[in-house]
Coordinates of C-alpha atoms (C1' of nucleotides) in Angstrom, one line a residue:
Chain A
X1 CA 0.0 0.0 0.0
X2 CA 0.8 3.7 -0.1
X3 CA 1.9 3.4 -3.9
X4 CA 2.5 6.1 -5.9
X5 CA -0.8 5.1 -7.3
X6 CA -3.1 5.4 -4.6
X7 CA -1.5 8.2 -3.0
X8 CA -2.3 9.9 -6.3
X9 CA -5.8 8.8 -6.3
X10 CA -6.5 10.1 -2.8
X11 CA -5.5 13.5 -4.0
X12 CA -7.7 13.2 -6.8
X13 CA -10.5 12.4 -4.2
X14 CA -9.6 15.0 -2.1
X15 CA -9.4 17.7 -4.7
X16 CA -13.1 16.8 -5.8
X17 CA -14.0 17.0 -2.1
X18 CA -12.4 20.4 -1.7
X19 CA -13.7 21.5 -5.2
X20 CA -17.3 20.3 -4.2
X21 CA -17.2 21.9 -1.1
X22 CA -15.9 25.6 -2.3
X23 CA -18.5 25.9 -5.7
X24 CA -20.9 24.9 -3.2
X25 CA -20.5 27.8 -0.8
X26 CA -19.5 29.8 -3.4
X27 CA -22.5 29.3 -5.9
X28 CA -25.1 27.4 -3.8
X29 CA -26.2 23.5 -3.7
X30 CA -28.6 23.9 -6.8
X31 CA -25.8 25.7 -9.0
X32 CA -23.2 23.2 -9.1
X33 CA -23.7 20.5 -11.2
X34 CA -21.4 17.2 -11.0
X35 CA -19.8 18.2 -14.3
X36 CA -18.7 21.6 -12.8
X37 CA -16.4 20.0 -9.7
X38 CA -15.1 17.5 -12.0
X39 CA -14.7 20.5 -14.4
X40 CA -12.5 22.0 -11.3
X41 CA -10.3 18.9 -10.9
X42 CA -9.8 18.2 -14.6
X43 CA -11.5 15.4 -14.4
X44 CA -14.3 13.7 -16.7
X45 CA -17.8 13.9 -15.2
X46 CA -17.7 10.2 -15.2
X47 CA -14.6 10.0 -13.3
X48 CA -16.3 11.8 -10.2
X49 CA -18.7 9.2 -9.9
X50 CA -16.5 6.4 -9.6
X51 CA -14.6 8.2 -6.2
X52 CA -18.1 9.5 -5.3
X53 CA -21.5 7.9 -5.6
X54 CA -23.3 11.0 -5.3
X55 CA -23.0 14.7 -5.5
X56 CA -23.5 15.4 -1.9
X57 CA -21.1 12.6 -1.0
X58 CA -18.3 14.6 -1.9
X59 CA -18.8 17.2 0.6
X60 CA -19.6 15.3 3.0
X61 CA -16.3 13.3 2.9
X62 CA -14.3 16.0 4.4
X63 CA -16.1 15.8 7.5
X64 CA -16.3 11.9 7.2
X65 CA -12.3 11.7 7.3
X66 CA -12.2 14.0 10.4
X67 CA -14.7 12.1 12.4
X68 CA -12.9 8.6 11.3
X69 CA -9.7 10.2 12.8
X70 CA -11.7 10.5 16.1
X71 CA -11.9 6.3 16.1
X72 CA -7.7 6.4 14.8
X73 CA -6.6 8.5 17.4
X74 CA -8.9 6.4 20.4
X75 CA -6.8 3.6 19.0
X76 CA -3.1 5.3 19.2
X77 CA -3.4 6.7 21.9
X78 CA -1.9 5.3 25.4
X79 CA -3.6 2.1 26.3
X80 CA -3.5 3.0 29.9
X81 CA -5.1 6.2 29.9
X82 CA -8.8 6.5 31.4
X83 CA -11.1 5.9 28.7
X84 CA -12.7 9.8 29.2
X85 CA -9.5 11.3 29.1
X86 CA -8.3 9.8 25.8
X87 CA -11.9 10.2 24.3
X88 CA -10.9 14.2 25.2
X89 CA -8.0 14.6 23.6
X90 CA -9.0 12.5 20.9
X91 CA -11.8 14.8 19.8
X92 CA -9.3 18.0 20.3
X93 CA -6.7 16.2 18.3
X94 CA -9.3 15.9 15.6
X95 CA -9.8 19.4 15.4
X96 CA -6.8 20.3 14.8
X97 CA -6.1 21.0 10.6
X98 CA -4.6 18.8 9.2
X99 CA -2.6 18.7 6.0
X100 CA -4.8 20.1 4.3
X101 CA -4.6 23.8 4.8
X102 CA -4.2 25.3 1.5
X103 CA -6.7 23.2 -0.4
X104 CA -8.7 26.5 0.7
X105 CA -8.9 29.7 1.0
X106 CA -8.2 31.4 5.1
X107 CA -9.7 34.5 2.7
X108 CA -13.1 35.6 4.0
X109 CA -13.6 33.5 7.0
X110 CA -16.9 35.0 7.8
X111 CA -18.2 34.4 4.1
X112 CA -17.0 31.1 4.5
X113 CA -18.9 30.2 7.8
X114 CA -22.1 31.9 6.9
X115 CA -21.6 29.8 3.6
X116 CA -20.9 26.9 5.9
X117 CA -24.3 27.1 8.0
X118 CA -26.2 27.5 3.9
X119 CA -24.8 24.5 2.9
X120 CA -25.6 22.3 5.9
X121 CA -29.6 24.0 5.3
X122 CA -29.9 21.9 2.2
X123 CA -32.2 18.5 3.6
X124 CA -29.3 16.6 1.2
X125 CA -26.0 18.0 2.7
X126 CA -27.8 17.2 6.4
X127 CA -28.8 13.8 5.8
X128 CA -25.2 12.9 4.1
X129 CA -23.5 14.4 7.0
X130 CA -25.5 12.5 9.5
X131 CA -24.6 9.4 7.0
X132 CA -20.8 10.2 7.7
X133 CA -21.8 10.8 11.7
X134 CA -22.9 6.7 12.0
X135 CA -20.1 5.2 9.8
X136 CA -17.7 7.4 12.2
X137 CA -19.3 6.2 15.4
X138 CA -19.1 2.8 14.7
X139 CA -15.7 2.9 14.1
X140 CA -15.3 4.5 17.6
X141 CA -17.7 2.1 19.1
X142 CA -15.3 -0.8 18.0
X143 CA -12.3 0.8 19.2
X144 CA -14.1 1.7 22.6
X145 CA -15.2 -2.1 22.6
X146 CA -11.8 -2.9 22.3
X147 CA -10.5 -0.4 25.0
X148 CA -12.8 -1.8 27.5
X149 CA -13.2 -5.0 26.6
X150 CA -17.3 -4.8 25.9
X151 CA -18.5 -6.4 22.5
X152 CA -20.4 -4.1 19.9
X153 CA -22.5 -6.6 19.1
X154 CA -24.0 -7.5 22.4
X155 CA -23.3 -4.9 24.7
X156 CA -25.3 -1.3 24.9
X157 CA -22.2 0.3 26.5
X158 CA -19.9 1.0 23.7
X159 CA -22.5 1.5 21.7
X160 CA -23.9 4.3 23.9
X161 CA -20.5 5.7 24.7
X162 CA -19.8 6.2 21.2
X163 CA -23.1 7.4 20.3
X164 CA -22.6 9.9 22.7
X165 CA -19.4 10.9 22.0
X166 CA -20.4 11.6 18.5
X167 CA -23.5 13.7 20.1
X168 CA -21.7 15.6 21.9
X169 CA -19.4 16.5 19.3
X170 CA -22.0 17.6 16.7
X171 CA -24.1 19.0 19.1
X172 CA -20.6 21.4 20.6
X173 CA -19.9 21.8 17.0
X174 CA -23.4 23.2 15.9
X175 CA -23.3 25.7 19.0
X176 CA -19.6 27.2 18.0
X177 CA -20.8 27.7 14.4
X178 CA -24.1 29.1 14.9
X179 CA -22.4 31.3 17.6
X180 CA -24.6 30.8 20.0
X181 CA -22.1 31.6 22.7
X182 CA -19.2 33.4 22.1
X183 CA -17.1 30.4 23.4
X184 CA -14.2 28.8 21.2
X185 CA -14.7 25.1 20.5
X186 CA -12.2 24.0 22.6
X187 CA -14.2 24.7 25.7
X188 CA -17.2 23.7 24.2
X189 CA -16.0 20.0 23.4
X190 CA -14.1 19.1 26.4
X191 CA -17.5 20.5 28.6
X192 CA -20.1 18.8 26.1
X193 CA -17.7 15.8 26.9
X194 CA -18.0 15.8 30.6
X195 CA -21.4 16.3 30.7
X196 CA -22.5 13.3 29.1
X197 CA -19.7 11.4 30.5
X198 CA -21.0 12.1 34.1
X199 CA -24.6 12.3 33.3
X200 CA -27.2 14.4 32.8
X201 CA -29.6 15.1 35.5
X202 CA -31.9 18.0 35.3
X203 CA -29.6 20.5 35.5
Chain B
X1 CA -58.2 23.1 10.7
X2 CA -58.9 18.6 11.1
X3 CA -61.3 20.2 8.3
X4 CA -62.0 16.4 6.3
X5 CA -59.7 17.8 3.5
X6 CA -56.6 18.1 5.3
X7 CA -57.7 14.4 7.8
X8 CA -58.0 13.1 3.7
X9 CA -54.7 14.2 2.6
X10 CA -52.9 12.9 6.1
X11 CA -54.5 10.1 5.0
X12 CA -53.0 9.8 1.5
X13 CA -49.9 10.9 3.0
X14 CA -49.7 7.9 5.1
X15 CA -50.6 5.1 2.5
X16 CA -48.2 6.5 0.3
X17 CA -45.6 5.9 2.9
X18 CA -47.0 2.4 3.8
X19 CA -47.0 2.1 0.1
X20 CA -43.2 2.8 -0.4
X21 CA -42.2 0.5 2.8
X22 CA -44.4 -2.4 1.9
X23 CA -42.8 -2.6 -1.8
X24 CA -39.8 -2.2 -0.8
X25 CA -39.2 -4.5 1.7
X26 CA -41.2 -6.9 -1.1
X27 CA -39.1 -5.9 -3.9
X28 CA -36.1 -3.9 -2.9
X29 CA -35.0 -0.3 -3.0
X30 CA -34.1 -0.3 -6.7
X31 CA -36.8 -2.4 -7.6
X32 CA -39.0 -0.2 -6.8
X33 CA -39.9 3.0 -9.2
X34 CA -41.9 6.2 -7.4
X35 CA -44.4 5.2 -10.3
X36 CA -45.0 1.6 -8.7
X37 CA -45.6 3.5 -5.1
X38 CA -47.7 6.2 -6.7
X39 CA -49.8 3.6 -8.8
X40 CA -50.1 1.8 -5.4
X41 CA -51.8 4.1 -3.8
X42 CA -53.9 5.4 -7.0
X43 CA -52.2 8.7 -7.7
X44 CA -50.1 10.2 -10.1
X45 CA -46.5 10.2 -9.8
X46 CA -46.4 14.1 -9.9
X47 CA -48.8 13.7 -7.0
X48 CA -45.8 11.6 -5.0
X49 CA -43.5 14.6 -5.3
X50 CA -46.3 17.3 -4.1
X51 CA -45.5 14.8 -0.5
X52 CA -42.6 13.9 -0.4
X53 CA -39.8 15.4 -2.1
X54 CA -38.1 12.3 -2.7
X55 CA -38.3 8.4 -2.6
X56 CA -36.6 7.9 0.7
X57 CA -38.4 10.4 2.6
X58 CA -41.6 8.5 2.6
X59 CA -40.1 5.9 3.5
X60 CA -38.6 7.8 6.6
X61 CA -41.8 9.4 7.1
X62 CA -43.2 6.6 9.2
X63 CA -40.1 6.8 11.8
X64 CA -40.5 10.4 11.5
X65 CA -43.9 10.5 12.8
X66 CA -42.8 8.2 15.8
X67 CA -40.0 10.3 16.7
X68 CA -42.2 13.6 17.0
X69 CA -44.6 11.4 18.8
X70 CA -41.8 11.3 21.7
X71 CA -41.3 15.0 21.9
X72 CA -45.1 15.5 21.8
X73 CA -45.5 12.8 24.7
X74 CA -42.8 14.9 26.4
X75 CA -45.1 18.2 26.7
X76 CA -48.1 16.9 27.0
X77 CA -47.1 14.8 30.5
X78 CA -47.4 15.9 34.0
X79 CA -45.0 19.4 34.2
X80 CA -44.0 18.1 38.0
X81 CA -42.7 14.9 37.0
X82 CA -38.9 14.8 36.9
X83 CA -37.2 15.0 33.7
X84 CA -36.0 11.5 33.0
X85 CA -38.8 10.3 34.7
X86 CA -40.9 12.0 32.0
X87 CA -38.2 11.1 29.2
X88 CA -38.3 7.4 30.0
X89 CA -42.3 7.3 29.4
X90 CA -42.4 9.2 26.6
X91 CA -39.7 7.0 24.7
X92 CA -42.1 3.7 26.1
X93 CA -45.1 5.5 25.0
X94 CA -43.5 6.2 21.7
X95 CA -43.1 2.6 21.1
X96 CA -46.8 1.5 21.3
X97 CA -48.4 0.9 17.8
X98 CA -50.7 3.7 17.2
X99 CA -53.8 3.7 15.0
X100 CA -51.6 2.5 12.0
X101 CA -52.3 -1.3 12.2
X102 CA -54.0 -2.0 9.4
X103 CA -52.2 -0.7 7.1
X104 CA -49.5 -3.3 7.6
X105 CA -50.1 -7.0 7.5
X106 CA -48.8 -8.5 11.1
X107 CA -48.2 -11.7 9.0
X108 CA -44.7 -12.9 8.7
X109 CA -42.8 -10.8 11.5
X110 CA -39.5 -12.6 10.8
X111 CA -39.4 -11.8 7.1
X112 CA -41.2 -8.3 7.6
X113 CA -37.4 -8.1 10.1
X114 CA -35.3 -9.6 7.4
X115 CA -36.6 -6.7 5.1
X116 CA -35.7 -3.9 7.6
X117 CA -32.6 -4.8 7.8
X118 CA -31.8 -4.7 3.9
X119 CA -34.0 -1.9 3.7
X120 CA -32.0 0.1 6.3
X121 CA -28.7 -1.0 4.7
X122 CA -29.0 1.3 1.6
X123 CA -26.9 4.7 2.3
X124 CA -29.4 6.6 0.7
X125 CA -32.4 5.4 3.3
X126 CA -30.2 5.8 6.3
X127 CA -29.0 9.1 5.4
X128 CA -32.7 9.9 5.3
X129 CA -33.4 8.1 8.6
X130 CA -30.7 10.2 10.6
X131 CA -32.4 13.4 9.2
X132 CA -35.3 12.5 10.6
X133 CA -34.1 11.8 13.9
X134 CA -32.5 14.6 13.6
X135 CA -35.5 16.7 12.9
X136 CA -36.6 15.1 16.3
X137 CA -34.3 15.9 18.0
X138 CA -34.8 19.3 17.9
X139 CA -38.4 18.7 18.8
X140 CA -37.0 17.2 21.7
X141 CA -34.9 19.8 22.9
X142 CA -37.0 22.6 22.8
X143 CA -39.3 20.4 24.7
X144 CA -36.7 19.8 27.5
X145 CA -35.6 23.3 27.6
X146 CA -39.1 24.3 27.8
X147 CA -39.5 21.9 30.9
X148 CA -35.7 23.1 32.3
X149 CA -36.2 26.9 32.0
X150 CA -33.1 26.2 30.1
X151 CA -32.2 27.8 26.3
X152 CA -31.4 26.0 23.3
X153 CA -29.9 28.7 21.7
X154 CA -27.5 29.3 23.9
X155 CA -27.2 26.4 26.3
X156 CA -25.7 23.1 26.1
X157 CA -28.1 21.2 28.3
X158 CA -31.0 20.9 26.8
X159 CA -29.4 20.1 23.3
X160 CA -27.2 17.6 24.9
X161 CA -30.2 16.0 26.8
X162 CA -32.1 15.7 23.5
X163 CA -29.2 14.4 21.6
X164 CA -28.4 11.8 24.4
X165 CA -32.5 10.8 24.4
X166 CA -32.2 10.1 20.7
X167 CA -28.7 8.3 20.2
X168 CA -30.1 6.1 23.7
X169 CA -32.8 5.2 21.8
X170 CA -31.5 4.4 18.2
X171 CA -29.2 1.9 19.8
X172 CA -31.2 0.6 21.6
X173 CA -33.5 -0.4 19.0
X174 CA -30.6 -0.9 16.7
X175 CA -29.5 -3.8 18.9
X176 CA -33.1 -4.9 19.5
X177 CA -33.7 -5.6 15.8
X178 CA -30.3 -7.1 14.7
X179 CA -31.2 -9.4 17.7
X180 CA -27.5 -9.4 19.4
X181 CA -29.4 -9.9 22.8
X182 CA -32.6 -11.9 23.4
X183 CA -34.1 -8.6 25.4
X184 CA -36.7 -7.0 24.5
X185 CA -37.0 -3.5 23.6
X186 CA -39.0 -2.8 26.7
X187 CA -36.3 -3.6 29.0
X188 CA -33.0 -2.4 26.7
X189 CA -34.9 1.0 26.0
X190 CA -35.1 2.3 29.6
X191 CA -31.7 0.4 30.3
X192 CA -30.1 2.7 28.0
X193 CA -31.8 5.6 29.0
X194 CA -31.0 5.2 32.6
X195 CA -27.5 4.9 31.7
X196 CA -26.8 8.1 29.3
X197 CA -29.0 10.3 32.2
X198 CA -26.6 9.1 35.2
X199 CA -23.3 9.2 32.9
X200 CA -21.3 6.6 31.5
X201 CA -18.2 5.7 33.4
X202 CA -15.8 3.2 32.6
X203 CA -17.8 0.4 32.6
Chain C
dA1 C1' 10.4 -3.9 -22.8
dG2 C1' 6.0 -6.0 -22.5
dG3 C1' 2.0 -7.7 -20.6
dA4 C1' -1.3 -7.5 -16.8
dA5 C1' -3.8 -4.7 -13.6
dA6 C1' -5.8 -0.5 -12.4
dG7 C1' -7.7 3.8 -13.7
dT8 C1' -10.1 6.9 -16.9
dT9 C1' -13.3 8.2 -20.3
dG10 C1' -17.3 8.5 -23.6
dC11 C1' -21.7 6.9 -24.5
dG12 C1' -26.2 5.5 -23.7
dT13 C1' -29.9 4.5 -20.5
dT14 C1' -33.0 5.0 -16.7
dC15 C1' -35.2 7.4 -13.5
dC16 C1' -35.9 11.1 -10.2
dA17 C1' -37.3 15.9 -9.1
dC18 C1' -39.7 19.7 -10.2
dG19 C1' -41.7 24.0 -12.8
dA20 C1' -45.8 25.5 -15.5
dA21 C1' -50.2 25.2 -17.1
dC22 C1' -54.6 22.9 -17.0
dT23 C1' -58.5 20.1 -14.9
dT24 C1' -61.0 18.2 -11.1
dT25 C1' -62.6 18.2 -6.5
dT26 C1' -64.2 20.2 -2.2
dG27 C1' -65.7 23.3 1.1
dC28 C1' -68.3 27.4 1.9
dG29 C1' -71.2 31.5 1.6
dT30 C1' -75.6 33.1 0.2
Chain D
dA1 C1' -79.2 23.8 -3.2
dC2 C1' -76.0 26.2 -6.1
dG3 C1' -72.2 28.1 -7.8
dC4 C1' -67.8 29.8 -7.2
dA5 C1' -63.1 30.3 -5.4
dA6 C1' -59.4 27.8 -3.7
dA7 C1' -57.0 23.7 -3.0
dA8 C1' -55.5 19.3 -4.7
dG9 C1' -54.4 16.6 -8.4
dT10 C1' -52.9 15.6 -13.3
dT11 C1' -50.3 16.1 -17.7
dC12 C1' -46.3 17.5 -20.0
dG13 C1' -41.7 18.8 -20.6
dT14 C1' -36.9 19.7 -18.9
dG15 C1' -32.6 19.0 -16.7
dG16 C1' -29.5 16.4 -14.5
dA17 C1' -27.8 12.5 -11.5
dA18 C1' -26.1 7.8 -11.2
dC19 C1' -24.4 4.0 -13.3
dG20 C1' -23.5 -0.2 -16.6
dC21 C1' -20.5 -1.1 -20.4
dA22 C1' -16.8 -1.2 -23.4
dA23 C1' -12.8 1.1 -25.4
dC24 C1' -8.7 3.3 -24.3
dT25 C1' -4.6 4.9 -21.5
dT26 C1' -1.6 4.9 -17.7
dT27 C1' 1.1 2.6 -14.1
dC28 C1' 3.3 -1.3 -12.1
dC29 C1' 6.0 -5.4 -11.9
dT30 C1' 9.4 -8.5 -13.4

DNA sequence: AGGAAAGTTGCGTTCCACGAACTTTTGCGT
DNA sequence: ACGCAAAAGTTCGTGGAACGCAACTTTCCT
């Protein structure tokens, strides 16, 4: 693995990812058609749909690959750390940027987050998103499984814990860019994380 | 309004969602053309889109429905009665078959299962599925903030408390109906509950 | 260098989603 | 009871997404 040939072909993906992503904000869900991001990439229209099987999956992959490292990092980390604590610095980790500054633009980031919170409006971006959500959390439900020696399959616990982890997450994230509060993210997580790792009793 | 036109076109609404389920699970998802589940109910196809706006979302309609049902159940309970208290009987109430029997033959359960499953296994109906849970979710938390004197704008809590209700109860039924424990959902639904409201140490 | 494997492309098909204009149905006021 | 306005439903046409298939091109391996 890690060929010159599939290295090449996750740049491709990423690049149609990125391209998706920026005509979206930029022109609006309904004005980009498949042939336009492919268009972007120098790619043939064709071409998209074999890394993508659908126009909204391609946006949705960015967010996908973030949330996967979530599960990645869980499994790297210490195995002797509390689960809690790893799950924390898991979830900061993963929002940290990765390589992939300079696929877009720092220009404008106001434009950019109000284009943000139009994109996730459309009832197709949502539901993709929420798609990328469950395939993250049940990679994190198997690594948690492993962690604590639960099994996915029979047990509610890792199931719940990764659930919630992944709720907590969205619903920290969805605060910070609605800007409800004027808090950063990194206080928002790590607190969103506590709470549902202690419980929830009427507050 | 309940005026006999808008009861008649609740009514369509729902056979057109039977409609869609029913032939799927009988046929498949690609099998099945939004003609076949127009023609099913006696209506055009143009008609189909004037409901839903696409295939899935009939589909999802259904678990929709149920899912508001718990937010509804949620304000329309005792306002003394604690929180989880409250939470726990609406997601049990929730579960009851309402006045839809009828519309679905309760012959063969075990194929009628089998079905779901595949059903739920194509992206494009689970995407849809999460969006609807998602749109009940935020039922569900402006419920619970209404009840907490809390905000959802602005506040963690009741968001977090919603999002927990939800992701409690998809995995619990998740597990119920890929069968990984002989329990029923009676008795893993308030299991799970209990645990994501008093937090979820290392187990 | 040369053949096999993997990736890309063009083409054709099917079907979904929806706007616009028209017809039918339904509820309501007199 | 009648007739009319509004709502629901239908017909028609358009655009575009997704994908199977077969030809073609690039990359890899020895």
């Amino acid at each position: 693995m890690s060929g010159l040939r599939e290295r090449k072909k996750e740049a491709t993906r990423t690049a149609l990812s990125w391209a998706a992503i920026r005509l979206t904000i930029e022109h609006g869900w309904n004005a980009v058609r498949v042939e336009d991001i492919a268009a972007a990439v120098g790619v043939s229209p064709r071409t998209y749909n074999n890394y993508f099987s659908s126009k909204a999956e391609a946006i949705a992959f960015r967010y996908l690959e973030r949330s996967l490292r979530l599960a990645a990092e869980l499994r790297h980390g210490p195995h002797g750390e509390p689960l809690w604590e790893a799950v924390t610095r898991a979830a900061l980790r993963q929002l940290e940027p990765g390589p992939e500054v300079g696929h877009m633009p720092p220009r404008a980031p106001d434009e950019w987050a109000a284009g943000l919170r139009v994109m996730l409006a459309e009832p197709a971006l949502e539901a993709e998103m929420l798609r990328a959500s469950k395939i993250a959390e049940k990679e994190l439900a198997a690594a948690i499984a492993d962690r604590t020696g639960t099994d996915p399959g029979s047990d509610l616990y890792p199931r719940l814990v990764a659930a919630s982890v992944m709720a907590a997450n969205n619903v920290a994230l969805e605060l910070f860019v609605q800007g409800g509060t004027g808090e950063p993210i990194e206080v928002l997580l790590p607190r969103a994380l506590r709470m549902v790792a202690t419980g929830l009793p009427t507050a």
